[in-house]
Amino acid sequence: MQNRLITCTLLLAALGGLSACNKNKGGKSDVTGWNYNDGKKSSGFYVAKPKDIKTGPGLVFVQGGTFTMGATQEDVMGDWNNVPRRVTINSFFIDKTEVANVHYREYLYWLENVFQDPQYEAVVKGAKPDTLVWRSELSYNEPLVEYYFRHPSYNYYPVVGVTWKQAYDFCIWRTDRVNEKELIDKGYQNQNVLKQELNGGGQDNFNTKSYLMGEYQGVPGKPKKNPLKDAQGRPRNTVKFEDGILLPDYRLPTEAEWEYAALGLINENPSPRRSEKQRGEELISNRQMYSWKNDGYDNLRATRKGNWQGAFLANFKRGNGDYMGTPGGLNDRSAYPADVNSFFPNGFGLYNMSGNVNEWVADVYRPTTNQDEDDLSPYRGNEFKTVDVSGGEGNLRDSLGRIKYVNENDSSLRNRFNYQRSYAVNFLDGDSLSSSSYGYGITTLISDKSRVIKGGSWNDMPYWLSPGTRRFLQEDQSSSTVGFRCAMTHYGAPEGAGSKHKTGNFFPTRRQKR
């Protein structure tokens, strides 16, 4: 069963290279000569046509590239935790807006119906946001405790009071609901499967990884036009990941991805490539302080002449006691969080990457991480896991219907050259190889549960609105100033796959000169 999971991973990584074996008009393998997708005359090996990953609901494509990660202004806090460093980010998807109250209430609705059995009471209760984060000993915020999350007036305001763990679980739920809908829409799962789930399905609910590993069957459907065939040429209604139907996982963005997306650097390049004959300049000419391009929007106010000249571009605290200006001249029109679609979008079309609420990212916080991390897709927080097969095949799911994982055994990694331990959260900064130690609660508030938050909020001064600034909060804590948005990995050509874009440069075929 573990090998089956590894096979899925390898095939996923190979999707970008399938174009090489699908160039023949007859769909033949370049290495064996056998036909693809021909169960009658060949082996029946099915190869999906190379195509771009479908953009999931709510997401925006972010073309990757290199940028200088870290501080863009004076380190007024004296933390030295964001020293500038050049890194490269691969292309990915990220939410256009922060996750809103209505989205999170949809999540709770699903949990309350699927896990309505009393044995799951802790599951439902543990997912609810902490509305008491609004309370303050010397401020009258009690109405927000009662109404901010529930009242329709705040439907599209960012959800707050959510811990990092709760945001992480939301991403898993979102992945499963999106993929379940894909299978139902294409006829590979019967519509009744959703009704069964919402009628107290409990453990037997759709989970993407459980489905791919054969641990979840659901109610198979009968697609009208089914290109999937088995080795005998018969229609196959069980989908594999390499069929190109299921989407990758929704997840929290890494700190580097979040910061790169916040800067919207695509606006620095006036002519992004749209064909092999048209390409932009490899140039980033300006350093941004906030999330907007330095062309009339290089401050916290709109500077171009027009109706919006002088209007604030973000929701933040201008100064002590000034959260939204004076009557008749409100500056950002919001004393607390604002609608997730409000204020000025950046170069990638993303809203509120500066201000409104801080956002959880995937990374574990360390002050000197930027000195240790890889310069390609940097991230701190890896825990390398493998499927828990102790229960045997058919019993790989936990009580929530998800595949059970355990950390890899370090003794089995001795012959590997790329990593030797499964727990890499404190690698080179807090482990036995480093000179750093963190006595949480004694000498520091930093621990292996400290997660990075980015972006600044409605209750923050402008310094924290700069994408390069960073703070942290424990993963099991929450705040009225912290929300989140989801991301998704993009596979294939970094410019966006399809007929116009490929990975690498392709030159006209010419005879080599000798």
Short mmCIF file of N, CA and C in Angstrom, two decimals, residues 253-344:
data_model
loop_
_atom_site.label_atom_id
_atom_site.label_comp_id
_atom_site.label_asym_id
_atom_site.label_seq_id
_atom_site.Cartn_x
_atom_site.Cartn_y
_atom_site.Cartn_z
N PRO A 253 0.11 28.74 2.15
CA PRO A 253 1.31 29.10 1.37
C PRO A 253 2.53 29.12 2.26
N THR A 254 3.69 28.83 1.68
CA THR A 254 4.93 29.01 2.42
C THR A 254 5.17 30.50 2.61
N GLU A 255 6.03 30.85 3.55
CA GLU A 255 6.33 32.26 3.78
C GLU A 255 6.90 32.91 2.53
N ALA A 256 7.79 32.19 1.84
CA ALA A 256 8.41 32.74 0.63
C ALA A 256 7.36 32.94 -0.47
N GLU A 257 6.47 31.98 -0.65
CA GLU A 257 5.41 32.12 -1.64
C GLU A 257 4.52 33.31 -1.31
N TRP A 258 4.14 33.42 -0.05
CA TRP A 258 3.25 34.51 0.35
C TRP A 258 3.90 35.86 0.08
N GLU A 259 5.15 36.00 0.47
CA GLU A 259 5.84 37.28 0.30
C GLU A 259 6.02 37.62 -1.17
N TYR A 260 6.36 36.61 -1.97
CA TYR A 260 6.52 36.82 -3.41
C TYR A 260 5.20 37.25 -4.04
N ALA A 261 4.11 36.56 -3.68
CA ALA A 261 2.80 36.91 -4.23
C ALA A 261 2.38 38.31 -3.79
N ALA A 262 2.71 38.68 -2.55
CA ALA A 262 2.31 39.99 -2.03
C ALA A 262 2.95 41.12 -2.81
N LEU A 263 4.17 40.93 -3.28
CA LEU A 263 4.87 42.00 -3.99
C LEU A 263 4.34 42.21 -5.41
N GLY A 264 3.68 41.19 -5.99
CA GLY A 264 3.08 41.36 -7.32
C GLY A 264 4.07 41.81 -8.37
N LEU A 265 5.25 41.21 -8.39
CA LEU A 265 6.34 41.71 -9.21
C LEU A 265 6.12 41.58 -10.71
N ILE A 266 5.07 40.89 -11.12
CA ILE A 266 4.80 40.78 -12.55
C ILE A 266 4.57 42.15 -13.17
N ASN A 267 4.16 43.11 -12.36
CA ASN A 267 3.95 44.47 -12.86
C ASN A 267 5.25 45.20 -13.14
N GLU A 268 6.37 44.66 -12.62
CA GLU A 268 7.67 45.27 -12.91
C GLU A 268 8.14 44.94 -14.32
N ASN A 269 7.53 43.94 -14.95
CA ASN A 269 7.93 43.49 -16.27
C ASN A 269 6.84 43.89 -17.27
N PRO A 270 7.09 44.88 -18.10
CA PRO A 270 6.02 45.42 -18.95
C PRO A 270 5.53 44.48 -20.03
N SER A 271 6.32 43.46 -20.39
CA SER A 271 5.92 42.58 -21.49
C SER A 271 6.14 41.11 -21.14
N PRO A 272 5.33 40.56 -20.23
CA PRO A 272 5.48 39.15 -19.92
C PRO A 272 5.26 38.29 -21.15
N ARG A 273 6.01 37.21 -21.26
CA ARG A 273 5.97 36.39 -22.47
C ARG A 273 4.59 35.80 -22.70
N ARG A 274 4.10 35.94 -23.92
CA ARG A 274 2.83 35.33 -24.31
C ARG A 274 3.01 34.36 -25.47
N SER A 275 4.18 34.33 -26.03
CA SER A 275 4.49 33.38 -27.10
C SER A 275 6.00 33.24 -27.17
N GLU A 276 6.49 32.33 -28.02
CA GLU A 276 7.93 32.14 -28.14
C GLU A 276 8.60 33.36 -28.77
N LYS A 277 7.83 34.21 -29.46
CA LYS A 277 8.38 35.37 -30.13
C LYS A 277 8.28 36.64 -29.29
N GLN A 278 7.62 36.55 -28.16
CA GLN A 278 7.45 37.74 -27.32
C GLN A 278 7.80 37.39 -25.89
N ARG A 279 8.75 38.06 -25.33
CA ARG A 279 9.15 37.81 -23.96
C ARG A 279 9.49 39.13 -23.29
N GLY A 280 9.35 39.16 -21.98
CA GLY A 280 9.66 40.36 -21.23
C GLY A 280 11.14 40.46 -20.91
N GLU A 281 11.51 41.57 -20.32
CA GLU A 281 12.88 41.77 -19.90
C GLU A 281 13.12 41.09 -18.55
N GLU A 282 14.30 40.52 -18.37
CA GLU A 282 14.64 39.91 -17.09
C GLU A 282 15.13 41.00 -16.15
N LEU A 283 14.14 41.73 -15.59
CA LEU A 283 14.49 42.94 -14.86
C LEU A 283 13.48 43.23 -13.76
N ILE A 284 13.97 43.54 -12.59
CA ILE A 284 13.16 44.10 -11.51
C ILE A 284 13.84 45.40 -11.11
N SER A 285 13.22 46.51 -11.46
CA SER A 285 13.90 47.80 -11.34
C SER A 285 13.62 48.53 -10.04
N ASN A 286 12.54 48.17 -9.36
CA ASN A 286 12.14 48.93 -8.19
C ASN A 286 11.94 48.04 -6.97
N ARG A 287 12.25 48.57 -5.81
CA ARG A 287 11.97 47.88 -4.56
C ARG A 287 10.69 48.46 -3.97
N GLN A 288 9.75 47.59 -3.63
CA GLN A 288 8.47 48.05 -3.11
C GLN A 288 8.45 48.00 -1.59
N MET A 289 7.79 48.99 -1.01
CA MET A 289 7.63 49.00 0.44
C MET A 289 6.37 48.25 0.84
N TYR A 290 5.33 48.34 -0.01
CA TYR A 290 4.07 47.65 0.28
C TYR A 290 3.72 46.74 -0.90
N SER A 291 2.47 46.39 -1.05
CA SER A 291 2.09 45.37 -2.04
C SER A 291 1.77 45.93 -3.42
N TRP A 292 2.01 47.22 -3.63
CA TRP A 292 1.61 47.83 -4.89
C TRP A 292 2.80 48.27 -5.68
N LYS A 293 2.66 48.26 -7.00
CA LYS A 293 3.71 48.66 -7.92
C LYS A 293 4.05 50.14 -7.74
N ASN A 294 5.33 50.47 -7.86
CA ASN A 294 5.79 51.84 -7.64
C ASN A 294 5.54 52.73 -8.86
N ASP A 295 4.29 52.85 -9.25
CA ASP A 295 3.93 53.69 -10.39
C ASP A 295 2.64 54.43 -10.03
N GLY A 296 2.78 55.44 -9.21
CA GLY A 296 1.60 56.16 -8.75
C GLY A 296 0.96 55.55 -7.52
N TYR A 297 1.45 54.37 -7.12
CA TYR A 297 0.89 53.70 -5.95
C TYR A 297 2.03 53.31 -5.01
N ASP A 298 3.00 54.22 -4.85
CA ASP A 298 4.18 53.90 -4.06
C ASP A 298 4.03 54.35 -2.61
N ASN A 299 2.81 54.69 -2.20
CA ASN A 299 2.58 55.11 -0.84
C ASN A 299 1.34 54.40 -0.33
N LEU A 300 0.87 54.77 0.84
CA LEU A 300 -0.35 54.18 1.37
C LEU A 300 -1.60 54.86 0.83
N ARG A 301 -1.42 55.92 0.07
CA ARG A 301 -2.55 56.61 -0.55
C ARG A 301 -2.44 56.55 -2.07
N ALA A 302 -3.59 56.55 -2.75
CA ALA A 302 -3.61 56.65 -4.21
C ALA A 302 -3.14 58.04 -4.60
N THR A 303 -2.16 58.11 -5.49
CA THR A 303 -1.57 59.41 -5.84
C THR A 303 -1.95 59.89 -7.24
N ARG A 304 -2.52 59.02 -8.06
CA ARG A 304 -2.92 59.45 -9.40
C ARG A 304 -4.14 60.37 -9.31
N LYS A 305 -4.20 61.33 -10.20
CA LYS A 305 -5.31 62.27 -10.21
C LYS A 305 -6.60 61.54 -10.57
N GLY A 306 -7.67 61.89 -9.88
CA GLY A 306 -8.96 61.26 -10.11
C GLY A 306 -9.76 61.21 -8.83
N ASN A 307 -10.90 60.51 -8.90
CA ASN A 307 -11.79 60.46 -7.74
C ASN A 307 -11.16 59.77 -6.54
N TRP A 308 -10.23 58.85 -6.81
CA TRP A 308 -9.64 58.08 -5.72
C TRP A 308 -8.34 58.67 -5.20
N GLN A 309 -7.93 59.81 -5.74
CA GLN A 309 -6.69 60.42 -5.28
C GLN A 309 -6.77 60.73 -3.79
N GLY A 310 -5.78 60.25 -3.03
CA GLY A 310 -5.74 60.48 -1.59
C GLY A 310 -6.39 59.39 -0.77
N ALA A 311 -7.08 58.42 -1.44
CA ALA A 311 -7.74 57.34 -0.70
C ALA A 311 -6.73 56.31 -0.23
N PHE A 312 -6.93 55.77 0.95
CA PHE A 312 -6.04 54.74 1.45
C PHE A 312 -6.18 53.46 0.65
N LEU A 313 -5.05 52.79 0.41
CA LEU A 313 -5.02 51.57 -0.38
C LEU A 313 -5.13 50.32 0.48
N ALA A 314 -5.15 50.46 1.78
CA ALA A 314 -5.19 49.31 2.67
C ALA A 314 -5.91 49.68 3.96
N ASN A 315 -6.27 48.66 4.71
CA ASN A 315 -6.94 48.83 6.00
C ASN A 315 -5.90 48.65 7.11
N PHE A 316 -5.56 49.76 7.80
CA PHE A 316 -4.54 49.71 8.83
C PHE A 316 -4.79 50.84 9.84
N LYS A 317 -3.97 50.89 10.85
CA LYS A 317 -4.07 51.91 11.89
C LYS A 317 -3.08 53.03 11.55
N ARG A 318 -3.60 54.20 11.22
CA ARG A 318 -2.74 55.29 10.76
C ARG A 318 -1.87 55.85 11.89
N GLY A 319 -2.40 55.85 13.08
CA GLY A 319 -1.66 56.38 14.23
C GLY A 319 -2.45 56.10 15.49
N ASN A 320 -1.89 56.45 16.62
CA ASN A 320 -2.58 56.19 17.89
C ASN A 320 -3.99 56.79 17.87
N GLY A 321 -4.98 55.94 18.08
CA GLY A 321 -6.36 56.39 18.15
C GLY A 321 -7.01 56.68 16.82
N ASP A 322 -6.32 56.47 15.69
CA ASP A 322 -6.89 56.77 14.37
C ASP A 322 -7.01 55.47 13.56
N TYR A 323 -8.20 54.91 13.56
CA TYR A 323 -8.44 53.66 12.84
C TYR A 323 -9.19 53.86 11.52
N MET A 324 -9.91 55.00 11.38
CA MET A 324 -10.63 55.20 10.12
C MET A 324 -10.91 56.66 9.80
N GLY A 325 -10.25 57.59 10.44
CA GLY A 325 -10.40 58.98 10.07
C GLY A 325 -11.53 59.70 10.80
N THR A 326 -11.97 60.81 10.23
CA THR A 326 -12.97 61.67 10.88
C THR A 326 -14.30 61.60 10.15
N PRO A 327 -15.41 61.94 10.79
CA PRO A 327 -16.73 61.90 10.14
C PRO A 327 -16.77 62.76 8.88
N GLY A 328 -17.34 62.21 7.83
CA GLY A 328 -17.41 62.92 6.56
C GLY A 328 -16.13 62.82 5.75
N GLY A 329 -15.08 62.29 6.36
CA GLY A 329 -13.81 62.14 5.65
C GLY A 329 -13.08 60.88 6.08
N LEU A 330 -13.82 59.79 6.22
CA LEU A 330 -13.22 58.53 6.66
C LEU A 330 -12.11 58.11 5.69
N ASN A 331 -10.95 57.75 6.24
CA ASN A 331 -9.82 57.45 5.35
C ASN A 331 -9.86 56.03 4.78
N ASP A 332 -10.00 55.00 5.63
CA ASP A 332 -10.09 53.65 5.06
C ASP A 332 -11.47 53.02 5.26
N ARG A 333 -12.39 53.78 5.83
CA ARG A 333 -13.79 53.37 5.96
C ARG A 333 -13.97 52.09 6.78
N SER A 334 -13.06 51.79 7.65
CA SER A 334 -13.21 50.57 8.43
C SER A 334 -12.43 50.67 9.73
N ALA A 335 -13.14 50.52 10.85
CA ALA A 335 -12.47 50.54 12.15
C ALA A 335 -11.89 49.18 12.49
N TYR A 336 -12.56 48.12 12.02
CA TYR A 336 -12.14 46.75 12.25
C TYR A 336 -11.83 46.12 10.89
N PRO A 337 -11.82 44.78 10.74
CA PRO A 337 -11.59 44.21 9.41
C PRO A 337 -12.64 44.66 8.41
N ALA A 338 -12.28 44.64 7.14
CA ALA A 338 -13.18 45.06 6.06
C ALA A 338 -13.43 43.89 5.12
N ASP A 339 -14.34 44.09 4.18
CA ASP A 339 -14.67 43.08 3.17
C ASP A 339 -13.39 42.58 2.49
N VAL A 340 -13.32 41.27 2.25
CA VAL A 340 -12.10 40.69 1.69
C VAL A 340 -11.84 41.14 0.26
N ASN A 341 -12.85 41.69 -0.42
CA ASN A 341 -12.68 42.19 -1.80
C ASN A 341 -12.43 43.69 -1.85
N SER A 342 -12.24 44.31 -0.71
CA SER A 342 -12.05 45.76 -0.68
C SER A 342 -10.58 46.13 -0.83
N PHE A 343 -10.34 47.42 -1.05
CA PHE A 343 -9.01 48.01 -1.19
C PHE A 343 -8.34 47.62 -2.50
N PHE A 344 -7.11 48.06 -2.68
CA PHE A 344 -6.47 47.99 -3.99
C PHE A 344 -5.75 46.65 -4.21
#
